[in-house]
Amino acid sequence: MKQFISVEDVPGVPQIADIALDYKKNPFKDKGLGENKTLGMIFLNPSLRTRLSTQVAARNLGMEVVVFNIDKEGWALEMNDGVVMNGSTTEHVKEAAAVMGQYFDIMAIRTFPGLKDKEEDYTEKYINQFIKYAGKPIVSLESATLHPLQSLTDVITIRERWNQPRKPKVVMTWAPHVRALPQAVPNSFAQWMNAWGEVDFVITHPEGYELDPKFSGKAPIIHNQKEALEGADFVYVKNWSSYKDYGKITCTDQSWMVTNETLKDTNNASVMHCLPVRRNVVIADEVLDGPQSIVIQEAGNRTWAAQAVLSEILKAR
Ligand code: CP
């Protein structure tokens, strides 16, 4: 694998999921693979799970890890080519990425969208500039529009919990939030569920919250949450801001919050969320603290997803 930006980079969803689940059973079996290799983790935005699980994954493979909070500790980066840098930016990504590429064997980047300019966000300017100038394999730790490490984690979490011959019904439901959030997690989850194909995947959200069809694909979209959740085996809860009315909150209907009542007509569904989650806004305490929540198991699986990705890139070098 040359890079990890989206599902299109993996050899196959079941294949990479198997590699991840194998690492869960044997975390240190490839301890020598990353010997004398260094992973540089570059953060332009905050993180708990992605940062910690990816570091653990890299160390399980014998890699050294350097974490750089470039937004707080680095020079202000200029991302646009051809500009006169007489404003607030100090260093161009051309030099910054190329220099970091001298120090690291693999570079992992986290960037968020501005949620102001759809075109700028959806062309993935930030991560693409690192791909262009670093000269080393790039791993997305979440970009403006996708969060593939989270989605691979979600695949392996569903895969390890589901042991029936029929396909599970997986419903991704929008839920309210007080802030405008990126579409990266739902875009990516939809992209991976569609590419995997081993689930019956349904999306439910209020009207106006349609995702970019490039990611939602042919998944049925049902605007009635109760109807969509009937018989669900997995409920994937996530807020996102509007793609159509870009970056805006156009619905504040609290009835979309996931409670025990919301889950009543599911098949005793397992409840997933990428975290962090705002309790009693997105998901009620009674669900997060109850037996249907698998959010901690899901977050734990972040390590194995990251280890599978890093190992595949190391093997290809
Ligand atoms: N789910 C996720 O990416 O968590 P962090 O933002 O804490 O890394």
JSON list of N, CA, C and O and ligand atoms in Angstrom, two decimals, residues 46-51 110 142 147 150 274-276 302, ligand 1:
[
{"chain": "A", "resi": 46, "resn": "PRO", "atom": "N", "xyz": [-7.03, 18.99, 17.12]},
{"chain": "A", "resi": 46, "resn": "PRO", "atom": "CA", "xyz": [-6.95, 18.12, 18.31]},
{"chain": "A", "resi": 46, "resn": "PRO", "atom": "C", "xyz": [-7.31, 16.67, 18.02]},
{"chain": "A", "resi": 46, "resn": "PRO", "atom": "O", "xyz": [-7.97, 16.36, 17.03]},
{"chain": "A", "resi": 47, "resn": "SER", "atom": "N", "xyz": [-6.89, 15.79, 18.93]},
{"chain": "A", "resi": 47, "resn": "SER", "atom": "CA", "xyz": [-7.21, 14.36, 18.81]},
{"chain": "A", "resi": 47, "resn": "SER", "atom": "C", "xyz": [-6.89, 13.66, 20.12]},
{"chain": "A", "resi": 47, "resn": "SER", "atom": "O", "xyz": [-5.93, 14.03, 20.79]},
{"chain": "A", "resi": 48, "resn": "LEU", "atom": "N", "xyz": [-7.66, 12.67, 20.47]},
{"chain": "A", "resi": 48, "resn": "LEU", "atom": "CA", "xyz": [-7.32, 11.77, 21.58]},
{"chain": "A", "resi": 48, "resn": "LEU", "atom": "C", "xyz": [-7.07, 10.37, 21.02]},
{"chain": "A", "resi": 48, "resn": "LEU", "atom": "O", "xyz": [-5.97, 9.85, 21.04]},
{"chain": "A", "resi": 49, "resn": "ARG", "atom": "N", "xyz": [-8.12, 9.76, 20.45]},
{"chain": "A", "resi": 49, "resn": "ARG", "atom": "CA", "xyz": [-8.05, 8.36, 20.00]},
{"chain": "A", "resi": 49, "resn": "ARG", "atom": "C", "xyz": [-7.05, 8.16, 18.86]},
{"chain": "A", "resi": 49, "resn": "ARG", "atom": "O", "xyz": [-6.24, 7.23, 18.89]},
{"chain": "A", "resi": 50, "resn": "THR", "atom": "N", "xyz": [-7.14, 9.02, 17.85]},
{"chain": "A", "resi": 50, "resn": "THR", "atom": "CA", "xyz": [-6.30, 8.82, 16.67]},
{"chain": "A", "resi": 50, "resn": "THR", "atom": "C", "xyz": [-4.83, 8.94, 17.04]},
{"chain": "A", "resi": 50, "resn": "THR", "atom": "O", "xyz": [-4.00, 8.13, 16.63]},
{"chain": "A", "resi": 51, "resn": "ARG", "atom": "N", "xyz": [-4.54, 9.95, 17.84]},
{"chain": "A", "resi": 51, "resn": "ARG", "atom": "CA", "xyz": [-3.16, 10.19, 18.25]},
{"chain": "A", "resi": 51, "resn": "ARG", "atom": "C", "xyz": [-2.61, 9.02, 19.06]},
{"chain": "A", "resi": 51, "resn": "ARG", "atom": "O", "xyz": [-1.54, 8.48, 18.77]},
{"chain": "A", "resi": 110, "resn": "ARG", "atom": "N", "xyz": [-3.30, 15.03, 10.38]},
{"chain": "A", "resi": 110, "resn": "ARG", "atom": "CA", "xyz": [-4.71, 15.33, 10.69]},
{"chain": "A", "resi": 110, "resn": "ARG", "atom": "C", "xyz": [-5.01, 16.78, 10.34]},
{"chain": "A", "resi": 110, "resn": "ARG", "atom": "O", "xyz": [-4.34, 17.70, 10.80]},
{"chain": "A", "resi": 142, "resn": "GLU", "atom": "N", "xyz": [-7.46, 11.74, 9.55]},
{"chain": "A", "resi": 142, "resn": "GLU", "atom": "CA", "xyz": [-8.71, 12.46, 9.30]},
{"chain": "A", "resi": 142, "resn": "GLU", "atom": "C", "xyz": [-8.36, 13.69, 8.49]},
{"chain": "A", "resi": 142, "resn": "GLU", "atom": "O", "xyz": [-7.49, 14.47, 8.86]},
{"chain": "A", "resi": 147, "resn": "HIS", "atom": "N", "xyz": [-12.39, 10.10, 7.06]},
{"chain": "A", "resi": 147, "resn": "HIS", "atom": "CA", "xyz": [-11.67, 9.62, 8.25]},
{"chain": "A", "resi": 147, "resn": "HIS", "atom": "C", "xyz": [-11.50, 8.10, 8.11]},
{"chain": "A", "resi": 147, "resn": "HIS", "atom": "O", "xyz": [-12.17, 7.31, 8.80]},
{"chain": "A", "resi": 150, "resn": "GLN", "atom": "N", "xyz": [-10.88, 5.64, 11.10]},
{"chain": "A", "resi": 150, "resn": "GLN", "atom": "CA", "xyz": [-12.10, 5.42, 11.88]},
{"chain": "A", "resi": 150, "resn": "GLN", "atom": "C", "xyz": [-12.99, 4.40, 11.18]},
{"chain": "A", "resi": 150, "resn": "GLN", "atom": "O", "xyz": [-13.52, 3.48, 11.81]},
{"chain": "A", "resi": 274, "resn": "CYS", "atom": "N", "xyz": [-18.02, 7.34, 16.88]},
{"chain": "A", "resi": 274, "resn": "CYS", "atom": "CA", "xyz": [-16.56, 7.44, 16.76]},
{"chain": "A", "resi": 274, "resn": "CYS", "atom": "C", "xyz": [-15.92, 8.08, 17.98]},
{"chain": "A", "resi": 274, "resn": "CYS", "atom": "O", "xyz": [-14.73, 7.90, 18.22]},
{"chain": "A", "resi": 275, "resn": "LEU", "atom": "N", "xyz": [-16.70, 8.84, 18.77]},
{"chain": "A", "resi": 275, "resn": "LEU", "atom": "CA", "xyz": [-16.20, 9.62, 19.91]},
{"chain": "A", "resi": 275, "resn": "LEU", "atom": "C", "xyz": [-15.25, 10.72, 19.43]},
{"chain": "A", "resi": 275, "resn": "LEU", "atom": "O", "xyz": [-14.57, 10.50, 18.43]},
{"chain": "A", "resi": 276, "resn": "PRO", "atom": "N", "xyz": [-15.16, 11.87, 20.09]},
{"chain": "A", "resi": 276, "resn": "PRO", "atom": "CA", "xyz": [-15.87, 12.20, 21.32]},
{"chain": "A", "resi": 276, "resn": "PRO", "atom": "C", "xyz": [-17.36, 12.42, 21.07]},
{"chain": "A", "resi": 276, "resn": "PRO", "atom": "O", "xyz": [-17.74, 12.83, 19.97]},
{"chain": "A", "resi": 302, "resn": "ARG", "atom": "N", "xyz": [-9.27, 1.01, 17.30]},
{"chain": "A", "resi": 302, "resn": "ARG", "atom": "CA", "xyz": [-8.50, 1.97, 16.52]},
{"chain": "A", "resi": 302, "resn": "ARG", "atom": "C", "xyz": [-7.04, 1.53, 16.37]},
{"chain": "A", "resi": 302, "resn": "ARG", "atom": "O", "xyz": [-6.41, 1.74, 15.34]},
{"chain": "B", "resi": 1, "resn": "CP", "atom": "N1", "xyz": [-12.68, 9.33, 16.64]},
{"chain": "B", "resi": 1, "resn": "CP", "atom": "C1", "xyz": [-11.60, 10.14, 16.62]},
{"chain": "B", "resi": 1, "resn": "CP", "atom": "O1", "xyz": [-10.98, 10.38, 15.57]},
{"chain": "B", "resi": 1, "resn": "CP", "atom": "O2", "xyz": [-11.24, 10.60, 17.85]},
{"chain": "B", "resi": 1, "resn": "CP", "atom": "P1", "xyz": [-10.14, 11.73, 18.07]},
{"chain": "B", "resi": 1, "resn": "CP", "atom": "O3", "xyz": [-10.63, 12.98, 17.39]},
{"chain": "B", "resi": 1, "resn": "CP", "atom": "O4", "xyz": [-10.06, 11.89, 19.57]},
{"chain": "B", "resi": 1, "resn": "CP", "atom": "O5", "xyz": [-8.85, 11.28, 17.48]}
]
